[in-house]
Short mmCIF file of N, CA and C and ligand atoms in Angstrom, two decimals:
data_model
loop_
_atom_site.label_atom_id
_atom_site.label_comp_id
_atom_site.label_asym_id
_atom_site.label_seq_id
_atom_site.Cartn_x
_atom_site.Cartn_y
_atom_site.Cartn_z
N MET A 49 8.76 -137.77 69.47
CA MET A 49 9.14 -139.16 69.71
C MET A 49 7.91 -139.98 70.07
N HIS A 50 7.16 -139.38 70.96
CA HIS A 50 5.92 -140.04 71.37
C HIS A 50 4.99 -140.24 70.18
N SER A 51 4.84 -139.14 69.42
CA SER A 51 3.87 -139.20 68.32
C SER A 51 4.35 -140.16 67.23
N GLU A 52 5.67 -140.27 67.07
CA GLU A 52 6.18 -141.17 66.05
C GLU A 52 5.82 -142.62 66.43
N TYR A 53 6.02 -142.90 67.71
CA TYR A 53 5.67 -144.23 68.21
C TYR A 53 4.19 -144.53 67.97
N PHE A 54 3.38 -143.51 68.26
CA PHE A 54 1.94 -143.64 68.10
C PHE A 54 1.58 -143.92 66.64
N GLY A 55 2.24 -143.13 65.75
CA GLY A 55 1.98 -143.29 64.32
C GLY A 55 2.32 -144.70 63.85
N ARG A 56 3.42 -145.22 64.33
CA ARG A 56 3.81 -146.58 63.98
C ARG A 56 2.79 -147.61 64.42
N ARG A 57 2.34 -147.39 65.64
CA ARG A 57 1.35 -148.32 66.18
C ARG A 57 0.09 -148.33 65.32
N LEU A 58 -0.31 -147.11 64.92
CA LEU A 58 -1.50 -147.01 64.07
C LEU A 58 -1.28 -147.76 62.76
N ALA A 59 -0.09 -147.56 62.17
CA ALA A 59 0.22 -148.22 60.90
C ALA A 59 0.15 -149.74 61.07
N LEU A 60 0.72 -150.21 62.17
CA LEU A 60 0.70 -151.65 62.42
C LEU A 60 -0.73 -152.15 62.57
N ARG A 61 -1.51 -151.34 63.29
CA ARG A 61 -2.91 -151.73 63.49
C ARG A 61 -3.66 -151.82 62.18
N SER A 62 -3.46 -150.84 61.29
CA SER A 62 -4.23 -150.90 60.04
C SER A 62 -3.74 -152.06 59.18
N LEU A 63 -2.46 -152.37 59.27
CA LEU A 63 -1.96 -153.55 58.55
C LEU A 63 -2.67 -154.80 59.05
N ALA A 64 -2.79 -154.90 60.36
CA ALA A 64 -3.46 -156.06 60.95
C ALA A 64 -4.91 -156.13 60.49
N ALA A 65 -5.55 -154.95 60.43
CA ALA A 65 -6.94 -154.90 60.00
C ALA A 65 -7.07 -155.36 58.55
N ILE A 66 -6.12 -154.90 57.72
CA ILE A 66 -6.15 -155.29 56.31
C ILE A 66 -5.95 -156.80 56.19
N ALA A 67 -5.03 -157.33 56.97
CA ALA A 67 -4.77 -158.78 56.93
C ALA A 67 -6.04 -159.55 57.28
N LEU A 68 -6.76 -159.04 58.28
CA LEU A 68 -8.02 -159.70 58.68
C LEU A 68 -9.03 -159.66 57.55
N LEU A 69 -9.15 -158.49 56.91
CA LEU A 69 -10.09 -158.34 55.81
C LEU A 69 -9.76 -159.31 54.68
N VAL A 70 -8.48 -159.39 54.35
CA VAL A 70 -8.05 -160.29 53.28
C VAL A 70 -8.40 -161.73 53.65
N ALA A 71 -8.15 -162.08 54.90
CA ALA A 71 -8.46 -163.44 55.34
C ALA A 71 -9.95 -163.71 55.21
N ALA A 72 -10.77 -162.73 55.58
CA ALA A 72 -12.22 -162.91 55.51
C ALA A 72 -12.66 -163.05 54.06
N ALA A 73 -12.09 -162.21 53.18
CA ALA A 73 -12.51 -162.23 51.79
C ALA A 73 -12.10 -163.53 51.09
N SER A 74 -11.03 -164.14 51.55
CA SER A 74 -10.58 -165.34 50.87
C SER A 74 -11.24 -166.60 51.42
N THR A 75 -12.16 -166.43 52.36
CA THR A 75 -12.90 -167.58 52.85
C THR A 75 -14.09 -167.80 51.93
N HIS A 76 -14.02 -168.83 51.12
CA HIS A 76 -15.06 -169.03 50.12
C HIS A 76 -16.13 -170.00 50.57
N ALA A 77 -16.00 -170.54 51.75
CA ALA A 77 -16.98 -171.50 52.22
C ALA A 77 -17.22 -171.25 53.71
N HIS A 78 -18.35 -171.68 54.15
CA HIS A 78 -18.66 -171.57 55.57
C HIS A 78 -19.50 -172.77 55.94
N ASP A 79 -19.40 -173.20 57.18
CA ASP A 79 -20.25 -174.32 57.57
C ASP A 79 -20.73 -174.17 59.01
N PHE A 80 -21.71 -174.95 59.35
CA PHE A 80 -22.37 -174.85 60.64
C PHE A 80 -22.54 -176.23 61.23
N ARG A 81 -22.44 -176.34 62.55
CA ARG A 81 -22.69 -177.61 63.24
C ARG A 81 -24.05 -177.56 63.88
N ALA A 82 -24.76 -178.66 63.81
CA ALA A 82 -26.03 -178.79 64.51
C ALA A 82 -26.04 -180.20 65.09
N GLY A 83 -25.55 -180.34 66.32
CA GLY A 83 -25.41 -181.67 66.89
C GLY A 83 -24.41 -182.45 66.06
N SER A 84 -24.83 -183.59 65.54
CA SER A 84 -23.89 -184.38 64.74
C SER A 84 -24.02 -184.06 63.25
N LEU A 85 -24.77 -183.01 62.93
CA LEU A 85 -24.89 -182.61 61.52
C LEU A 85 -23.90 -181.50 61.19
N VAL A 86 -23.32 -181.58 60.01
CA VAL A 86 -22.49 -180.49 59.51
C VAL A 86 -23.17 -179.94 58.27
N ILE A 87 -23.59 -178.69 58.37
CA ILE A 87 -24.30 -178.05 57.27
C ILE A 87 -23.27 -177.25 56.49
N ASP A 88 -22.90 -177.75 55.33
CA ASP A 88 -21.78 -177.19 54.60
C ASP A 88 -22.24 -176.18 53.55
N HIS A 89 -21.85 -174.95 53.75
CA HIS A 89 -22.00 -173.86 52.79
C HIS A 89 -23.43 -173.65 52.27
N PRO A 90 -24.30 -173.10 53.11
CA PRO A 90 -25.63 -172.72 52.61
C PRO A 90 -25.49 -171.56 51.63
N TYR A 91 -26.11 -171.65 50.47
CA TYR A 91 -26.01 -170.56 49.50
C TYR A 91 -27.30 -170.46 48.70
N ALA A 92 -27.46 -169.33 48.06
CA ALA A 92 -28.61 -169.11 47.18
C ALA A 92 -28.10 -168.47 45.91
N THR A 93 -28.79 -168.72 44.82
CA THR A 93 -28.42 -168.07 43.56
C THR A 93 -29.20 -166.76 43.48
N PRO A 94 -28.66 -165.76 42.78
CA PRO A 94 -29.40 -164.50 42.64
C PRO A 94 -30.76 -164.75 42.00
N SER A 95 -31.77 -164.05 42.45
CA SER A 95 -33.10 -164.30 41.88
C SER A 95 -33.18 -163.64 40.50
N LEU A 96 -34.01 -164.23 39.65
CA LEU A 96 -34.16 -163.72 38.29
C LEU A 96 -35.08 -162.50 38.33
N ALA A 97 -34.84 -161.57 37.40
CA ALA A 97 -35.63 -160.34 37.37
C ALA A 97 -37.12 -160.67 37.31
N GLY A 98 -37.87 -160.10 38.21
CA GLY A 98 -39.32 -160.28 38.21
C GLY A 98 -39.79 -161.59 38.82
N ALA A 99 -38.87 -162.48 39.18
CA ALA A 99 -39.28 -163.77 39.75
C ALA A 99 -39.68 -163.59 41.21
N PRO A 100 -40.85 -164.12 41.60
CA PRO A 100 -41.27 -163.95 42.98
C PRO A 100 -40.52 -164.87 43.94
N ASN A 101 -39.96 -165.97 43.42
CA ASN A 101 -39.35 -166.98 44.28
C ASN A 101 -37.85 -167.09 44.06
N GLY A 102 -37.18 -167.59 45.08
CA GLY A 102 -35.76 -167.89 44.97
C GLY A 102 -35.52 -169.31 45.45
N ALA A 103 -34.27 -169.73 45.45
CA ALA A 103 -33.95 -171.07 45.91
C ALA A 103 -32.66 -171.06 46.70
N ALA A 104 -32.63 -171.89 47.73
CA ALA A 104 -31.43 -172.01 48.56
C ALA A 104 -30.93 -173.45 48.49
N TYR A 105 -29.62 -173.58 48.65
CA TYR A 105 -28.95 -174.88 48.49
C TYR A 105 -27.90 -175.04 49.57
N PHE A 106 -27.30 -176.21 49.60
CA PHE A 106 -26.16 -176.46 50.47
C PHE A 106 -25.14 -177.24 49.66
N ARG A 107 -23.88 -177.05 49.99
CA ARG A 107 -22.89 -177.91 49.37
C ARG A 107 -23.21 -179.35 49.79
N SER A 108 -23.49 -179.51 51.07
CA SER A 108 -23.94 -180.82 51.55
C SER A 108 -24.42 -180.68 52.98
N ILE A 109 -25.13 -181.70 53.44
CA ILE A 109 -25.38 -181.86 54.88
C ILE A 109 -24.85 -183.24 55.25
N ARG A 110 -23.87 -183.25 56.14
CA ARG A 110 -23.28 -184.52 56.58
C ARG A 110 -23.86 -184.91 57.92
N ASN A 111 -24.26 -186.14 58.02
CA ASN A 111 -24.73 -186.66 59.30
C ASN A 111 -23.64 -187.57 59.85
N ARG A 112 -22.89 -187.05 60.83
CA ARG A 112 -21.78 -187.83 61.39
C ARG A 112 -22.23 -188.67 62.57
N GLY A 113 -23.52 -188.66 62.84
CA GLY A 113 -24.04 -189.38 63.99
C GLY A 113 -24.35 -190.83 63.66
N ALA A 114 -24.83 -191.54 64.68
CA ALA A 114 -25.12 -192.97 64.53
C ALA A 114 -26.60 -193.21 64.21
N SER A 115 -27.39 -192.14 64.23
CA SER A 115 -28.80 -192.33 63.89
C SER A 115 -29.24 -191.34 62.82
N ALA A 116 -30.25 -191.74 62.07
CA ALA A 116 -30.74 -190.92 60.97
C ALA A 116 -31.44 -189.68 61.51
N ASP A 117 -31.41 -188.63 60.72
CA ASP A 117 -32.17 -187.43 61.05
C ASP A 117 -32.89 -187.02 59.76
N ARG A 118 -33.72 -186.00 59.87
CA ARG A 118 -34.42 -185.51 58.68
C ARG A 118 -34.54 -184.00 58.75
N LEU A 119 -34.40 -183.38 57.59
CA LEU A 119 -34.68 -181.95 57.49
C LEU A 119 -36.17 -181.81 57.24
N LEU A 120 -36.83 -181.09 58.13
CA LEU A 120 -38.30 -181.00 58.05
C LEU A 120 -38.80 -179.70 57.43
N GLY A 121 -37.94 -178.69 57.43
CA GLY A 121 -38.38 -177.42 56.87
C GLY A 121 -37.47 -176.30 57.30
N ALA A 122 -37.86 -175.08 56.94
CA ALA A 122 -37.04 -173.92 57.27
C ALA A 122 -37.90 -172.67 57.25
N THR A 123 -37.39 -171.63 57.92
CA THR A 123 -38.04 -170.32 57.87
C THR A 123 -36.97 -169.26 57.65
N THR A 124 -37.37 -168.15 57.09
CA THR A 124 -36.43 -167.04 56.88
C THR A 124 -37.20 -165.74 56.77
N GLU A 125 -36.53 -164.66 57.19
CA GLU A 125 -37.13 -163.34 57.01
C GLU A 125 -37.13 -162.93 55.55
N ALA A 126 -36.31 -163.63 54.75
CA ALA A 126 -36.12 -163.22 53.36
C ALA A 126 -37.30 -163.60 52.46
N ALA A 127 -38.17 -164.48 52.96
CA ALA A 127 -39.29 -164.93 52.13
C ALA A 127 -40.50 -165.25 53.00
N GLU A 128 -41.64 -165.28 52.34
CA GLU A 128 -42.88 -165.55 53.07
C GLU A 128 -42.86 -166.95 53.69
N ARG A 129 -42.42 -167.94 52.90
CA ARG A 129 -42.25 -169.28 53.46
C ARG A 129 -41.23 -170.06 52.64
N VAL A 130 -40.82 -171.18 53.21
CA VAL A 130 -39.81 -172.02 52.57
C VAL A 130 -40.39 -173.40 52.35
N GLU A 131 -40.21 -173.93 51.15
CA GLU A 131 -40.67 -175.29 50.86
C GLU A 131 -39.48 -176.17 50.49
N LEU A 132 -39.56 -177.44 50.88
CA LEU A 132 -38.56 -178.42 50.45
C LEU A 132 -39.03 -178.98 49.13
N HIS A 133 -38.18 -178.89 48.12
CA HIS A 133 -38.57 -179.35 46.79
C HIS A 133 -37.66 -180.45 46.30
N GLU A 134 -38.27 -181.38 45.60
CA GLU A 134 -37.53 -182.45 44.95
C GLU A 134 -37.73 -182.32 43.44
N MET A 135 -36.62 -182.46 42.71
CA MET A 135 -36.68 -182.41 41.25
C MET A 135 -36.60 -183.82 40.72
N THR A 136 -37.47 -184.14 39.79
CA THR A 136 -37.39 -185.45 39.14
C THR A 136 -37.54 -185.25 37.65
N MET A 137 -37.02 -186.19 36.88
CA MET A 137 -37.18 -186.12 35.44
C MET A 137 -38.30 -187.06 35.04
N ASP A 138 -39.24 -186.52 34.27
CA ASP A 138 -40.35 -187.30 33.74
C ASP A 138 -40.12 -187.32 32.23
N GLY A 139 -39.40 -188.32 31.75
CA GLY A 139 -38.94 -188.28 30.37
C GLY A 139 -37.95 -187.13 30.25
N ASN A 140 -38.25 -186.16 29.40
CA ASN A 140 -37.38 -185.01 29.24
C ASN A 140 -37.86 -183.81 30.05
N VAL A 141 -38.95 -184.00 30.76
CA VAL A 141 -39.55 -182.88 31.47
C VAL A 141 -39.11 -182.89 32.93
N MET A 142 -38.59 -181.75 33.38
CA MET A 142 -38.18 -181.64 34.76
C MET A 142 -39.39 -181.25 35.60
N ARG A 143 -39.63 -182.05 36.64
CA ARG A 143 -40.76 -181.74 37.50
C ARG A 143 -40.28 -181.45 38.91
N MET A 144 -41.05 -180.63 39.60
CA MET A 144 -40.71 -180.26 40.94
C MET A 144 -41.89 -180.49 41.84
N ARG A 145 -41.63 -181.07 42.98
CA ARG A 145 -42.74 -181.25 43.90
C ARG A 145 -42.27 -180.97 45.32
N GLU A 146 -43.21 -180.58 46.14
CA GLU A 146 -42.89 -180.32 47.53
C GLU A 146 -42.83 -181.65 48.26
N VAL A 147 -41.83 -181.81 49.12
CA VAL A 147 -41.72 -183.04 49.92
C VAL A 147 -41.79 -182.66 51.40
N PRO A 148 -42.28 -183.58 52.25
CA PRO A 148 -42.42 -183.25 53.66
C PRO A 148 -41.09 -183.24 54.42
N ALA A 149 -40.08 -183.92 53.88
CA ALA A 149 -38.81 -184.02 54.60
C ALA A 149 -37.71 -184.49 53.66
N ILE A 150 -36.47 -184.21 54.03
CA ILE A 150 -35.31 -184.74 53.30
C ILE A 150 -34.54 -185.62 54.28
N ASP A 151 -34.38 -186.88 53.90
CA ASP A 151 -33.71 -187.85 54.78
C ASP A 151 -32.21 -187.58 54.87
N LEU A 152 -31.69 -187.69 56.07
CA LEU A 152 -30.25 -187.55 56.32
C LEU A 152 -29.77 -188.82 57.02
N PRO A 153 -29.45 -189.84 56.22
CA PRO A 153 -29.09 -191.13 56.82
C PRO A 153 -27.83 -191.04 57.68
N ALA A 154 -27.76 -191.88 58.69
CA ALA A 154 -26.61 -191.90 59.60
C ALA A 154 -25.32 -192.14 58.83
N GLY A 155 -24.30 -191.37 59.16
CA GLY A 155 -22.98 -191.58 58.58
C GLY A 155 -22.87 -191.22 57.11
N GLN A 156 -23.85 -190.49 56.59
CA GLN A 156 -23.80 -190.17 55.16
C GLN A 156 -23.83 -188.68 54.89
N GLU A 157 -23.42 -188.36 53.67
CA GLU A 157 -23.43 -186.97 53.22
C GLU A 157 -24.47 -186.84 52.12
N VAL A 158 -25.39 -185.90 52.30
CA VAL A 158 -26.42 -185.67 51.28
C VAL A 158 -26.09 -184.36 50.58
N GLN A 159 -25.98 -184.40 49.27
CA GLN A 159 -25.67 -183.19 48.52
C GLN A 159 -26.95 -182.47 48.13
N LEU A 160 -26.94 -181.18 48.29
CA LEU A 160 -28.14 -180.38 48.00
C LEU A 160 -27.76 -179.17 47.16
N ARG A 161 -26.89 -179.39 46.17
CA ARG A 161 -26.46 -178.27 45.33
C ARG A 161 -27.48 -177.98 44.24
N HIS A 162 -27.34 -176.81 43.62
CA HIS A 162 -28.25 -176.47 42.54
C HIS A 162 -28.05 -177.45 41.39
N GLY A 163 -29.15 -177.79 40.73
CA GLY A 163 -29.09 -178.76 39.65
C GLY A 163 -29.17 -180.19 40.15
N GLN A 164 -29.16 -180.38 41.46
CA GLN A 164 -29.29 -181.73 42.02
C GLN A 164 -30.72 -181.99 42.46
N ARG A 165 -30.89 -183.03 43.24
CA ARG A 165 -32.24 -183.53 43.50
C ARG A 165 -33.13 -182.61 44.34
N TRP A 166 -32.53 -181.97 45.33
CA TRP A 166 -33.36 -181.16 46.25
C TRP A 166 -32.93 -179.71 46.29
N HIS A 167 -33.88 -178.87 46.67
CA HIS A 167 -33.55 -177.48 47.00
C HIS A 167 -34.59 -176.96 47.96
N LEU A 168 -34.28 -175.84 48.55
CA LEU A 168 -35.25 -175.16 49.39
C LEU A 168 -35.80 -174.00 48.57
N MET A 169 -37.10 -174.01 48.37
CA MET A 169 -37.68 -172.92 47.61
C MET A 169 -38.11 -171.81 48.54
N LEU A 170 -37.69 -170.60 48.22
CA LEU A 170 -38.02 -169.41 49.00
C LEU A 170 -39.22 -168.77 48.31
N VAL A 171 -40.38 -168.96 48.90
CA VAL A 171 -41.62 -168.54 48.26
C VAL A 171 -41.93 -167.09 48.62
N ASN A 172 -42.16 -166.30 47.58
CA ASN A 172 -42.46 -164.87 47.73
C ASN A 172 -41.36 -164.12 48.50
N LEU A 173 -40.29 -163.90 47.80
CA LEU A 173 -39.16 -163.15 48.36
C LEU A 173 -39.60 -161.75 48.79
N ARG A 174 -39.06 -161.30 49.91
CA ARG A 174 -39.37 -159.93 50.37
C ARG A 174 -38.69 -158.92 49.44
N GLN A 175 -37.51 -159.29 48.95
CA GLN A 175 -36.81 -158.45 47.97
C GLN A 175 -35.93 -159.36 47.14
N PRO A 176 -35.57 -158.91 45.93
CA PRO A 176 -34.75 -159.77 45.07
C PRO A 176 -33.43 -160.14 45.76
N LEU A 177 -32.90 -161.31 45.45
CA LEU A 177 -31.62 -161.74 46.00
C LEU A 177 -30.52 -161.34 45.02
N ALA A 178 -29.55 -160.58 45.52
CA ALA A 178 -28.45 -160.12 44.67
C ALA A 178 -27.14 -160.70 45.18
N VAL A 179 -26.20 -160.88 44.26
CA VAL A 179 -24.89 -161.41 44.63
C VAL A 179 -24.30 -160.59 45.77
N GLY A 180 -23.81 -161.25 46.78
CA GLY A 180 -23.21 -160.57 47.92
C GLY A 180 -24.16 -160.44 49.11
N ASP A 181 -25.46 -160.59 48.86
CA ASP A 181 -26.42 -160.56 49.96
C ASP A 181 -26.21 -161.75 50.88
N ARG A 182 -26.58 -161.58 52.14
CA ARG A 182 -26.56 -162.71 53.09
C ARG A 182 -27.83 -162.64 53.90
N PHE A 183 -28.39 -163.79 54.20
CA PHE A 183 -29.58 -163.78 55.04
C PHE A 183 -29.62 -165.02 55.93
N ASP A 184 -30.36 -164.88 57.03
CA ASP A 184 -30.48 -165.98 57.98
C ASP A 184 -31.54 -166.96 57.53
N LEU A 185 -31.28 -168.22 57.78
CA LEU A 185 -32.24 -169.28 57.47
C LEU A 185 -32.25 -170.21 58.68
N THR A 186 -33.43 -170.43 59.24
CA THR A 186 -33.52 -171.33 60.38
C THR A 186 -34.00 -172.69 59.91
N LEU A 187 -33.14 -173.68 60.07
CA LEU A 187 -33.46 -175.03 59.61
C LEU A 187 -34.07 -175.82 60.76
N LYS A 188 -35.04 -176.65 60.41
CA LYS A 188 -35.68 -177.46 61.44
C LYS A 188 -35.43 -178.94 61.15
N PHE A 189 -34.71 -179.58 62.07
CA PHE A 189 -34.41 -181.00 61.93
C PHE A 189 -35.23 -181.80 62.93
N GLU A 190 -35.56 -183.02 62.53
CA GLU A 190 -36.37 -183.87 63.40
C GLU A 190 -35.67 -184.12 64.75
N LYS A 191 -34.38 -184.45 64.71
CA LYS A 191 -33.67 -184.76 65.96
C LYS A 191 -32.79 -183.62 66.43
N ALA A 192 -32.08 -182.98 65.51
CA ALA A 192 -31.12 -181.94 65.90
C ALA A 192 -31.81 -180.63 66.28
N GLY A 193 -33.11 -180.52 65.99
CA GLY A 193 -33.85 -179.32 66.37
C GLY A 193 -33.64 -178.18 65.40
N GLU A 194 -33.81 -176.95 65.90
CA GLU A 194 -33.73 -175.78 65.02
C GLU A 194 -32.34 -175.16 65.08
N HIS A 195 -31.82 -174.81 63.92
CA HIS A 195 -30.50 -174.19 63.84
C HIS A 195 -30.49 -173.10 62.79
N LYS A 196 -29.94 -171.97 63.18
CA LYS A 196 -29.87 -170.84 62.25
C LYS A 196 -28.55 -170.88 61.48
N VAL A 197 -28.64 -170.74 60.17
CA VAL A 197 -27.43 -170.66 59.35
C VAL A 197 -27.49 -169.39 58.52
N LYS A 198 -26.34 -169.01 57.99
CA LYS A 198 -26.25 -167.82 57.16
C LYS A 198 -26.12 -168.26 55.70
N VAL A 199 -27.02 -167.75 54.88
CA VAL A 199 -27.01 -168.11 53.45
C VAL A 199 -26.30 -167.01 52.66
N TRP A 200 -25.38 -167.42 51.82
CA TRP A 200 -24.65 -166.47 50.97
C TRP A 200 -25.27 -166.50 49.58
N VAL A 201 -25.58 -165.32 49.05
CA VAL A 201 -26.09 -165.27 47.68
C VAL A 201 -24.90 -165.13 46.74
N GLN A 202 -24.77 -166.06 45.83
CA GLN A 202 -23.61 -166.06 44.94
C GLN A 202 -23.95 -166.61 43.58
N GLN A 203 -23.18 -166.20 42.61
CA GLN A 203 -23.32 -166.70 41.25
C GLN A 203 -22.81 -168.14 41.24
N PRO A 204 -23.55 -169.06 40.58
CA PRO A 204 -23.04 -170.43 40.49
C PRO A 204 -21.65 -170.42 39.86
N ARG A 205 -20.78 -171.26 40.37
CA ARG A 205 -19.42 -171.32 39.85
C ARG A 205 -19.41 -171.79 38.40
N ALA A 206 -18.52 -171.23 37.61
CA ALA A 206 -18.38 -171.64 36.22
C ALA A 206 -18.12 -173.15 36.18
N GLY A 207 -18.77 -173.82 35.26
CA GLY A 207 -18.55 -175.25 35.15
C GLY A 207 -19.54 -176.06 35.97
N ALA A 208 -20.17 -175.42 36.97
CA ALA A 208 -21.17 -176.13 37.76
C ALA A 208 -22.46 -176.21 36.94
N ALA A 209 -23.32 -177.11 37.34
CA ALA A 209 -24.61 -177.24 36.65
C ALA A 209 -25.31 -175.89 36.69
N THR A 210 -25.95 -175.52 35.61
CA THR A 210 -26.56 -174.20 35.58
C THR A 210 -27.89 -174.16 36.35
N GLY A 211 -28.34 -175.30 36.76
CA GLY A 211 -29.41 -175.35 37.75
C GLY A 211 -30.70 -174.64 37.40
N GLY A 212 -31.00 -174.43 36.15
CA GLY A 212 -32.19 -173.70 35.75
C GLY A 212 -33.38 -173.91 36.69
N HIS A 213 -33.53 -172.99 37.59
CA HIS A 213 -34.59 -173.13 38.57
C HIS A 213 -35.72 -172.19 38.18
N GLN A 214 -36.76 -172.74 37.58
CA GLN A 214 -37.87 -171.89 37.17
C GLN A 214 -39.14 -172.26 37.91
N HIS A 215 -39.77 -171.25 38.42
CA HIS A 215 -41.09 -171.47 39.06
C HIS A 215 -42.08 -170.48 38.50
CU1 CU B 26 -38.53 -175.56 43.47
#
């Protein structure tokens, strides 16, 4: 009788554990708060075979505050250094340049997805980035200070810009 009760409890427990796992797996987005900033879904695309560099993106960074802030840079164990890059079109040629900061105007949302204007370049990856990997990235903001976020490595969603990031 005792053992039957125990067995039931175990079964209930593993059901609860499975429910938790399912809940975790179905969470497709994550976000972080840094003062009045909301850093929505930091992610990176898998690195290309033989490519020394990778790139990290965000769904967006929202500044819900009353004053402007700026992203000044980032560091990560996953790469030797991180650069803020801006993409511009020069006729038909896509150009990339390093910028000292990315403006985050008060009350606005800045999109930083792949194929868009900005990205964080991960210079000299310690190891290739594969789908499912996660790594820490410490962002440095002018006003909000330093904040660590978790970057998810994932395949760009079908239908999204293919973001050809070549360095
Ligand atoms: Cu770049």
